[in-house]
PDB file of C-alpha atoms in Angstrom:
ATOM      1  CA  MET A   1     113.675 157.427 153.208  1.00 95.00           C
ATOM      2  CA  GLU A   2     115.002 154.313 154.967  1.00 98.00           C
ATOM      3  CA  TYR A   3     117.533 154.326 157.807  1.00 99.00           C
ATOM      4  CA  ALA A   4     119.901 151.968 159.605  1.00 99.00           C
ATOM      5  CA  ALA A   5     122.773 151.822 162.092  1.00 99.00           C
ATOM      6  CA  CYS A   6     125.977 149.810 162.148  1.00 99.00           C
ATOM      7  CA  GLN A   7     125.417 146.754 164.366  1.00 98.00           C
ATOM      8  CA  VAL A   8     128.952 145.315 164.264  1.00 98.00           C
ATOM      9  CA  SER A   9     132.208 146.605 165.726  1.00 98.00           C
ATOM     10  CA  ILE A  10     133.472 147.997 162.423  1.00 99.00           C
ATOM     11  CA  ALA A  11     131.772 147.826 159.024  1.00 99.00           C
ATOM     12  CA  PRO A  12     133.760 148.548 155.850  1.00 99.00           C
ATOM     13  CA  LEU A  13     132.290 151.187 153.556  1.00 99.00           C
ATOM     14  CA  ARG A  14     133.245 150.108 150.037  1.00 99.00           C
ATOM     15  CA  ALA A  15     133.464 151.847 146.677  1.00 99.00           C
ATOM     16  CA  HIS A  16     131.509 149.067 144.952  1.00 99.00           C
ATOM     17  CA  PRO A  17     129.146 146.287 146.154  1.00 99.00           C
ATOM     18  CA  ALA A  18     131.808 143.594 146.566  1.00 98.00           C
ATOM     19  CA  ASP A  19     134.051 142.380 149.387  1.00 98.00           C
ATOM     20  CA  LYS A  20     137.101 142.847 147.146  1.00 98.00           C
ATOM     21  CA  SER A  21     136.261 146.478 146.439  1.00 99.00           C
ATOM     22  CA  GLU A  22     138.296 149.353 147.879  1.00 99.00           C
ATOM     23  CA  MET A  23     137.396 150.311 151.443  1.00 99.00           C
ATOM     24  CA  VAL A  24     136.826 154.065 151.286  1.00 99.00           C
ATOM     25  CA  SER A  25     135.808 154.484 154.932  1.00 99.00           C
ATOM     26  CA  GLN A  26     134.330 152.634 157.900  1.00 99.00           C
ATOM     27  CA  LEU A  27     131.241 152.744 160.076  1.00 99.00           C
ATOM     28  CA  LEU A  28     131.651 152.120 163.792  1.00 99.00           C
ATOM     29  CA  PHE A  29     129.017 150.520 165.986  1.00 99.00           C
ATOM     30  CA  GLY A  30     125.968 152.734 166.437  1.00 99.00           C
ATOM     31  CA  GLU A  31     126.754 155.171 163.620  1.00 99.00           C
ATOM     32  CA  THR A  32     123.703 155.826 161.480  1.00 99.00           C
ATOM     33  CA  VAL A  33     123.149 155.974 157.733  1.00 99.00           C
ATOM     34  CA  GLU A  34     120.528 156.683 155.111  1.00 99.00           C
ATOM     35  CA  LEU A  35     119.731 153.662 152.928  1.00 99.00           C
ATOM     36  CA  HIS A  36     119.576 154.027 149.162  1.00 98.00           C
ATOM     37  CA  GLU A  37     119.827 151.563 146.283  1.00 98.00           C
ATOM     38  CA  SER A  38     120.455 147.866 146.826  1.00 98.00           C
ATOM     39  CA  LYS A  39     122.363 145.235 144.895  1.00 98.00           C
ATOM     40  CA  ASP A  40     122.367 141.607 146.010  1.00 97.00           C
ATOM     41  CA  SER A  41     123.326 141.668 149.718  1.00 98.00           C
ATOM     42  CA  TRP A  42     124.622 145.252 149.609  1.00 99.00           C
ATOM     43  CA  ARG A  43     123.097 148.672 150.255  1.00 99.00           C
ATOM     44  CA  TYR A  44     124.377 152.014 149.106  1.00 99.00           C
ATOM     45  CA  VAL A  45     124.416 154.238 152.190  1.00 99.00           C
ATOM     46  CA  ILE A  46     125.149 157.828 153.149  1.00 99.00           C
ATOM     47  CA  SER A  47     126.673 158.455 156.567  1.00 99.00           C
ATOM     48  CA  ALA A  48     124.624 160.724 158.803  1.00 98.00           C
ATOM     49  CA  TRP A  49     127.779 162.148 160.387  1.00 97.00           C
ATOM     50  CA  ASP A  50     129.786 163.263 157.370  1.00 97.00           C
ATOM     51  CA  GLY A  51     127.709 162.566 154.259  1.00 98.00           C
ATOM     52  CA  TYR A  52     130.240 160.017 153.013  1.00 98.00           C
ATOM     53  CA  ALA A  53     128.738 157.390 150.715  1.00 99.00           C
ATOM     54  CA  GLY A  54     129.548 153.794 149.868  1.00 99.00           C
ATOM     55  CA  TRP A  55     128.350 150.204 149.903  1.00 99.00           C
ATOM     56  CA  VAL A  56     127.812 148.155 153.072  1.00 99.00           C
ATOM     57  CA  ASP A  57     126.875 144.496 153.526  1.00 99.00           C
ATOM     58  CA  VAL A  58     123.281 144.532 154.815  1.00 99.00           C
ATOM     59  CA  LYS A  59     124.130 141.929 157.477  1.00 98.00           C
ATOM     60  CA  GLN A  60     126.200 144.606 159.212  1.00 99.00           C
ATOM     61  CA  LEU A  61     123.278 147.030 159.464  1.00 99.00           C
ATOM     62  CA  LYS A  62     120.298 147.286 161.826  1.00 98.00           C
ATOM     63  CA  ARG A  63     117.185 148.870 160.327  1.00 98.00           C
ATOM     64  CA  LEU A  64     115.841 151.887 162.203  1.00 98.00           C
ATOM     65  CA  THR A  65     112.556 153.714 162.175  1.00 98.00           C
ATOM     66  CA  PRO A  66     112.667 157.418 161.252  1.00 98.00           C
ATOM     67  CA  SER A  67     111.993 158.333 164.893  1.00 98.00           C
ATOM     68  CA  GLU A  68     114.854 156.103 166.115  1.00 98.00           C
ATOM     69  CA  TYR A  69     117.176 157.642 163.527  1.00 98.00           C
ATOM     70  CA  ASP A  70     116.337 161.167 164.710  1.00 98.00           C
ATOM     71  CA  ASP A  71     116.455 160.211 168.393  1.00 97.00           C
ATOM     72  CA  TYR A  72     119.897 158.585 168.142  1.00 97.00           C
ATOM     73  CA  ALA A  73     121.310 161.784 166.635  1.00 96.00           C
ATOM     74  CA  GLU A  74     120.215 163.719 169.724  1.00 95.00           C
ATOM     75  CA  HIS A  75     120.710 161.126 172.466  1.00 97.00           C
ATOM     76  CA  HIS A  76     123.931 159.146 172.418  1.00 98.00           C
ATOM     77  CA  SER A  77     127.358 158.820 174.005  1.00 98.00           C
ATOM     78  CA  MET A  78     130.678 157.556 172.621  1.00 98.00           C
ATOM     79  CA  ASN A  79     133.098 154.958 173.948  1.00 98.00           C
ATOM     80  CA  LEU A  80     136.354 156.449 175.277  1.00 98.00           C
ATOM     81  CA  SER A  81     138.299 153.193 175.698  1.00 97.00           C
ATOM     82  CA  LEU A  82     140.527 151.758 172.995  1.00 96.00           C
ATOM     83  CA  VAL A  83     138.398 148.611 173.266  1.00 96.00           C
ATOM     84  CA  GLU A  84     135.450 147.980 175.557  1.00 97.00           C
ATOM     85  CA  GLY A  85     132.877 145.213 175.720  1.00 95.00           C
ATOM     86  CA  LEU A  86     129.208 145.696 174.901  1.00 96.00           C
ATOM     87  CA  MET A  87     127.110 142.953 176.458  1.00 96.00           C
ATOM     88  CA  ALA A  88     123.793 141.622 175.172  1.00 90.00           C
ATOM     89  CA  ALA A  89     121.773 138.745 176.565  1.00 85.00           C
ATOM     90  CA  ASP A  90     123.369 136.195 174.252  1.00 86.00           C
ATOM     91  CA  HIS A  91     126.456 137.787 172.709  1.00 90.00           C
ATOM     92  CA  PHE A  92     129.349 140.214 173.155  1.00 93.00           C
ATOM     93  CA  ILE A  93     130.441 143.030 170.828  1.00 97.00           C
ATOM     94  CA  PRO A  94     133.889 144.652 171.188  1.00 97.00           C
ATOM     95  CA  LEU A  95     133.605 148.416 170.771  1.00 98.00           C
ATOM     96  CA  THR A  96     136.474 150.562 169.564  1.00 98.00           C
ATOM     97  CA  LEU A  97     137.303 154.134 170.542  1.00 98.00           C
ATOM     98  CA  GLY A  98     134.592 156.483 169.287  1.00 98.00           C
ATOM     99  CA  ALA A  99     131.859 153.876 168.812  1.00 99.00           C
ATOM    100  CA  VAL A 100     128.368 155.258 169.393  1.00 99.00           C
ATOM    101  CA  LEU A 101     126.084 154.196 172.243  1.00 99.00           C
ATOM    102  CA  PRO A 102     122.524 155.167 171.260  1.00 98.00           C
ATOM    103  CA  ARG A 103     120.239 156.256 174.115  1.00 98.00           C
ATOM    104  CA  TYR A 104     122.939 155.494 176.687  1.00 98.00           C
ATOM    105  CA  ASP A 105     121.677 156.008 180.247  1.00 97.00           C
ATOM    106  CA  GLY A 106     124.855 155.229 182.166  1.00 96.00           C
ATOM    107  CA  LEU A 107     124.229 151.485 182.208  1.00 96.00           C
ATOM    108  CA  ARG A 108     122.510 150.505 178.978  1.00 97.00           C
ATOM    109  CA  CYS A 109     122.152 151.537 175.361  1.00 98.00           C
ATOM    110  CA  THR A 110     119.644 150.432 172.747  1.00 97.00           C
ATOM    111  CA  LEU A 111     119.889 149.729 169.037  1.00 97.00           C
ATOM    112  CA  GLY A 112     116.516 149.103 167.482  1.00 94.00           C
ATOM    113  CA  ASP A 113     114.888 146.339 169.508  1.00 94.00           C
ATOM    114  CA  GLN A 114     118.150 145.285 171.184  1.00 94.00           C
ATOM    115  CA  THR A 115     119.391 146.384 174.606  1.00 96.00           C
ATOM    116  CA  PHE A 116     123.061 146.239 175.618  1.00 97.00           C
ATOM    117  CA  GLN A 117     124.928 146.754 178.881  1.00 98.00           C
ATOM    118  CA  PHE A 118     127.989 148.997 178.889  1.00 98.00           C
ATOM    119  CA  SER A 119     130.180 150.043 181.817  1.00 95.00           C
ATOM    120  CA  GLY A 120     133.161 151.718 180.175  1.00 96.00           C
ATOM    121  CA  PRO A 121     134.105 155.415 180.068  1.00 97.00           C
ATOM    122  CA  VAL A 122     132.110 157.602 177.686  1.00 98.00           C
ATOM    123  CA  VAL A 123     131.878 161.123 176.361  1.00 98.00           C
ATOM    124  CA  THR A 124     128.473 162.638 175.711  1.00 96.00           C
ATOM    125  CA  PRO A 125     128.015 165.465 173.177  1.00 92.00           C
ATOM    126  CA  GLY A 126     127.460 168.789 174.892  1.00 86.00           C
ATOM    127  CA  GLN A 127     128.806 167.611 178.244  1.00 88.00           C
ATOM    128  CA  GLN A 128     132.534 167.840 177.510  1.00 85.00           C
ATOM    129  CA  LYS A 129     134.111 171.296 177.472  1.00 86.00           C
ATOM    130  CA  LEU A 130     135.997 171.852 174.241  1.00 88.00           C
ATOM    131  CA  SER A 131     139.685 172.557 174.785  1.00 94.00           C
ATOM    132  CA  SER A 132     143.000 171.944 173.071  1.00 95.00           C
ATOM    133  CA  GLU A 133     143.978 169.748 176.025  1.00 96.00           C
ATOM    134  CA  TRP A 134     140.997 167.468 175.396  1.00 97.00           C
ATOM    135  CA  ILE A 135     141.756 167.195 171.673  1.00 97.00           C
ATOM    136  CA  VAL A 136     145.389 166.304 172.389  1.00 97.00           C
ATOM    137  CA  LYS A 137     144.364 163.785 175.068  1.00 97.00           C
ATOM    138  CA  ILE A 138     142.076 161.927 172.652  1.00 97.00           C
ATOM    139  CA  ALA A 139     144.585 162.145 169.799  1.00 97.00           C
ATOM    140  CA  ARG A 140     147.278 160.494 171.921  1.00 97.00           C
ATOM    141  CA  ARG A 141     145.032 157.455 172.390  1.00 97.00           C
ATOM    142  CA  TYR A 142     145.624 156.659 168.727  1.00 98.00           C
ATOM    143  CA  LEU A 143     149.417 156.589 169.110  1.00 96.00           C
ATOM    144  CA  HIS A 144     150.934 153.536 167.364  1.00 94.00           C
ATOM    145  CA  ALA A 145     147.687 152.691 165.575  1.00 97.00           C
ATOM    146  CA  PRO A 146     148.605 151.164 162.194  1.00 97.00           C
ATOM    147  CA  TYR A 147     147.863 153.111 159.037  1.00 97.00           C
ATOM    148  CA  LEU A 148     144.902 151.770 157.079  1.00 98.00           C
ATOM    149  CA  TRP A 149     143.403 153.453 154.033  1.00 98.00           C
ATOM    150  CA  GLY A 150     139.791 154.245 154.900  1.00 98.00           C
ATOM    151  CA  GLY A 151     140.263 153.325 158.566  1.00 99.00           C
ATOM    152  CA  ARG A 152     138.627 155.114 161.512  1.00 99.00           C
ATOM    153  CA  SER A 153     139.596 152.929 164.487  1.00 98.00           C
ATOM    154  CA  PRO A 154     142.702 152.328 166.641  1.00 97.00           C
ATOM    155  CA  PHE A 155     143.143 149.014 164.793  1.00 97.00           C
ATOM    156  CA  GLY A 156     143.705 150.879 161.544  1.00 98.00           C
ATOM    157  CA  VAL A 157     143.248 154.549 160.724  1.00 98.00           C
ATOM    158  CA  ASP A 158     144.096 156.938 157.924  1.00 98.00           C
ATOM    159  CA  CYS A 159     145.132 160.561 158.360  1.00 98.00           C
ATOM    160  CA  SER A 160     141.723 162.169 157.970  1.00 98.00           C
ATOM    161  CA  GLY A 161     140.005 159.326 159.815  1.00 99.00           C
ATOM    162  CA  LEU A 162     142.212 160.146 162.810  1.00 99.00           C
ATOM    163  CA  THR A 163     141.420 163.843 162.772  1.00 99.00           C
ATOM    164  CA  GLN A 164     137.723 163.259 162.151  1.00 99.00           C
ATOM    165  CA  MET A 165     137.343 160.815 165.041  1.00 99.00           C
ATOM    166  CA  VAL A 166     139.335 162.952 167.495  1.00 98.00           C
ATOM    167  CA  PHE A 167     137.259 166.019 166.718  1.00 97.00           C
ATOM    168  CA  LYS A 168     134.039 163.987 166.776  1.00 97.00           C
ATOM    169  CA  MET A 169     134.769 163.133 170.408  1.00 97.00           C
ATOM    170  CA  ALA A 170     135.338 166.848 170.985  1.00 96.00           C
ATOM    171  CA  GLY A 171     131.911 167.664 169.560  1.00 94.00           C
ATOM    172  CA  ILE A 172     133.148 169.058 166.239  1.00 96.00           C
ATOM    173  CA  ARG A 173     131.909 167.693 162.913  1.00 96.00           C
ATOM    174  CA  LEU A 174     134.710 167.311 160.375  1.00 98.00           C
ATOM    175  CA  LEU A 175     134.238 165.996 156.859  1.00 98.00           C
ATOM    176  CA  ARG A 176     135.867 162.708 155.899  1.00 98.00           C
ATOM    177  CA  ASP A 177     138.811 163.524 153.613  1.00 97.00           C
ATOM    178  CA  ALA A 178     141.773 165.843 154.184  1.00 97.00           C
ATOM    179  CA  ALA A 179     140.892 167.807 151.032  1.00 96.00           C
ATOM    180  CA  GLN A 180     137.426 168.386 152.510  1.00 97.00           C
ATOM    181  CA  GLN A 181     138.615 169.197 156.024  1.00 97.00           C
ATOM    182  CA  VAL A 182     140.904 171.966 154.775  1.00 96.00           C
ATOM    183  CA  THR A 183     137.792 173.868 153.642  1.00 95.00           C
ATOM    184  CA  GLN A 184     136.566 174.043 157.250  1.00 96.00           C
ATOM    185  CA  GLY A 185     137.862 176.378 159.920  1.00 86.00           C
ATOM    186  CA  ARG A 186     140.212 179.326 159.475  1.00 89.00           C
ATOM    187  CA  ALA A 187     143.657 179.371 157.891  1.00 88.00           C
ATOM    188  CA  VAL A 188     146.669 180.934 159.618  1.00 84.00           C
ATOM    189  CA  ASP A 189     149.608 182.505 157.825  1.00 75.00           C
ATOM    190  CA  PHE A 190     152.481 181.477 160.079  1.00 70.00           C
ATOM    191  CA  MET A 191     153.347 178.438 162.177  1.00 71.00           C
ATOM    192  CA  GLU A 192     153.793 180.739 165.167  1.00 73.00           C
ATOM    193  CA  GLN A 193     150.054 181.465 165.058  1.00 80.00           C
ATOM    194  CA  CYS A 194     149.115 177.795 165.440  1.00 86.00           C
ATOM    195  CA  GLN A 195     147.839 176.413 168.706  1.00 91.00           C
ATOM    196  CA  SER A 196     147.882 172.946 170.194  1.00 94.00           C
ATOM    197  CA  GLY A 197     144.883 171.046 168.832  1.00 95.00           C
ATOM    198  CA  ASP A 198     144.866 172.820 165.465  1.00 95.00           C
ATOM    199  CA  LEU A 199     144.941 170.864 162.218  1.00 96.00           C
ATOM    200  CA  ALA A 200     148.039 170.890 160.008  1.00 94.00           C
ATOM    201  CA  PHE A 201     147.554 170.171 156.299  1.00 94.00           C
ATOM    202  CA  PHE A 202     150.091 169.007 153.727  1.00 93.00           C
ATOM    203  CA  ASP A 203     149.913 169.133 149.946  1.00 91.00           C
ATOM    204  CA  ASN A 204     151.493 166.994 147.262  1.00 90.00           C
ATOM    205  CA  GLY A 205     153.578 169.781 145.741  1.00 83.00           C
ATOM    206  CA  ARG A 206     150.895 170.547 143.170  1.00 88.00           C
ATOM    207  CA  GLY A 207     148.636 172.393 145.576  1.00 85.00           C
ATOM    208  CA  GLN A 208     146.385 169.420 146.329  1.00 92.00           C
ATOM    209  CA  VAL A 209     145.872 168.687 150.041  1.00 95.00           C
ATOM    210  CA  THR A 210     146.561 164.995 150.625  1.00 95.00           C
ATOM    211  CA  HIS A 211     147.473 164.701 154.311  1.00 97.00           C
ATOM    212  CA  VAL A 212     146.426 166.097 157.685  1.00 98.00           C
ATOM    213  CA  GLY A 213     147.564 165.869 161.297  1.00 97.00           C
ATOM    214  CA  ILE A 214     146.939 167.456 164.691  1.00 97.00           C
ATOM    215  CA  ILE A 215     149.368 169.923 166.254  1.00 96.00           C
ATOM    216  CA  LEU A 216     150.607 168.928 169.708  1.00 94.00           C
ATOM    217  CA  PRO A 217     152.387 171.073 172.310  1.00 91.00           C
ATOM    218  CA  ASP A 218     155.852 172.290 171.247  1.00 81.00           C
ATOM    219  CA  CYS A 219     154.738 172.171 167.584  1.00 79.00           C
ATOM    220  CA  HIS A 220     154.940 168.402 167.278  1.00 91.00           C
ATOM    221  CA  ILE A 221     152.326 166.793 165.016  1.00 94.00           C
ATOM    222  CA  ILE A 222     150.455 163.520 165.487  1.00 96.00           C
ATOM    223  CA  HIS A 223     149.324 161.989 162.215  1.00 97.00           C
ATOM    224  CA  ALA A 224     148.590 158.610 160.653  1.00 96.00           C
ATOM    225  CA  SER A 225     151.494 157.486 158.496  1.00 90.00           C
ATOM    226  CA  GLY A 226     152.672 153.903 158.872  1.00 78.00           C
ATOM    227  CA  LYS A 227     151.923 153.892 162.618  1.00 67.00           C
TER     228      LYS A 227
END
């Protein structure tokens, strides 16, 4: 098996190996993938986080050794700013909310043979206590982000991309699509049983789940729809 990580701010994950193809999801900096078949300058990849698959331009990927791939899964932090700069010796990479910082030590992170400096706020898996307040706090950082099919960043996000990223920064692994996320967790029978930070799902009238949001205090819902 071959492995890689996203080495650009945001890499489109496409349905077919072409720039004009539908963007089905995105990879953020530092997120890792398994590499599969290739076609021209494209590789078919499977995301390590959610198992989502698609085509990525190879120029946007950094090859990893198997040991690096395993190590990054265990030792990383995530950016908590809407946008924060990642500094290398000869270039600058803007990181969006939720981007991964492999092997971050409080000052530096590494990606393959590259070392970067980072001084922004981070969250590290296992070090943040899970609470509804934390989920709501992160969710509010996406307020007024434009809707973008397949998006997972504050510069464009879809409904399930929003919920997935918020819960990722809370240490919870959600699948990529709303229809997949509804299979996780526990259903409640009445709205009165819901708590702040829970997920709210919506169907299309035919029983198919097509939309998801996060319940806020006072039963408001934050979700990606237009903005």
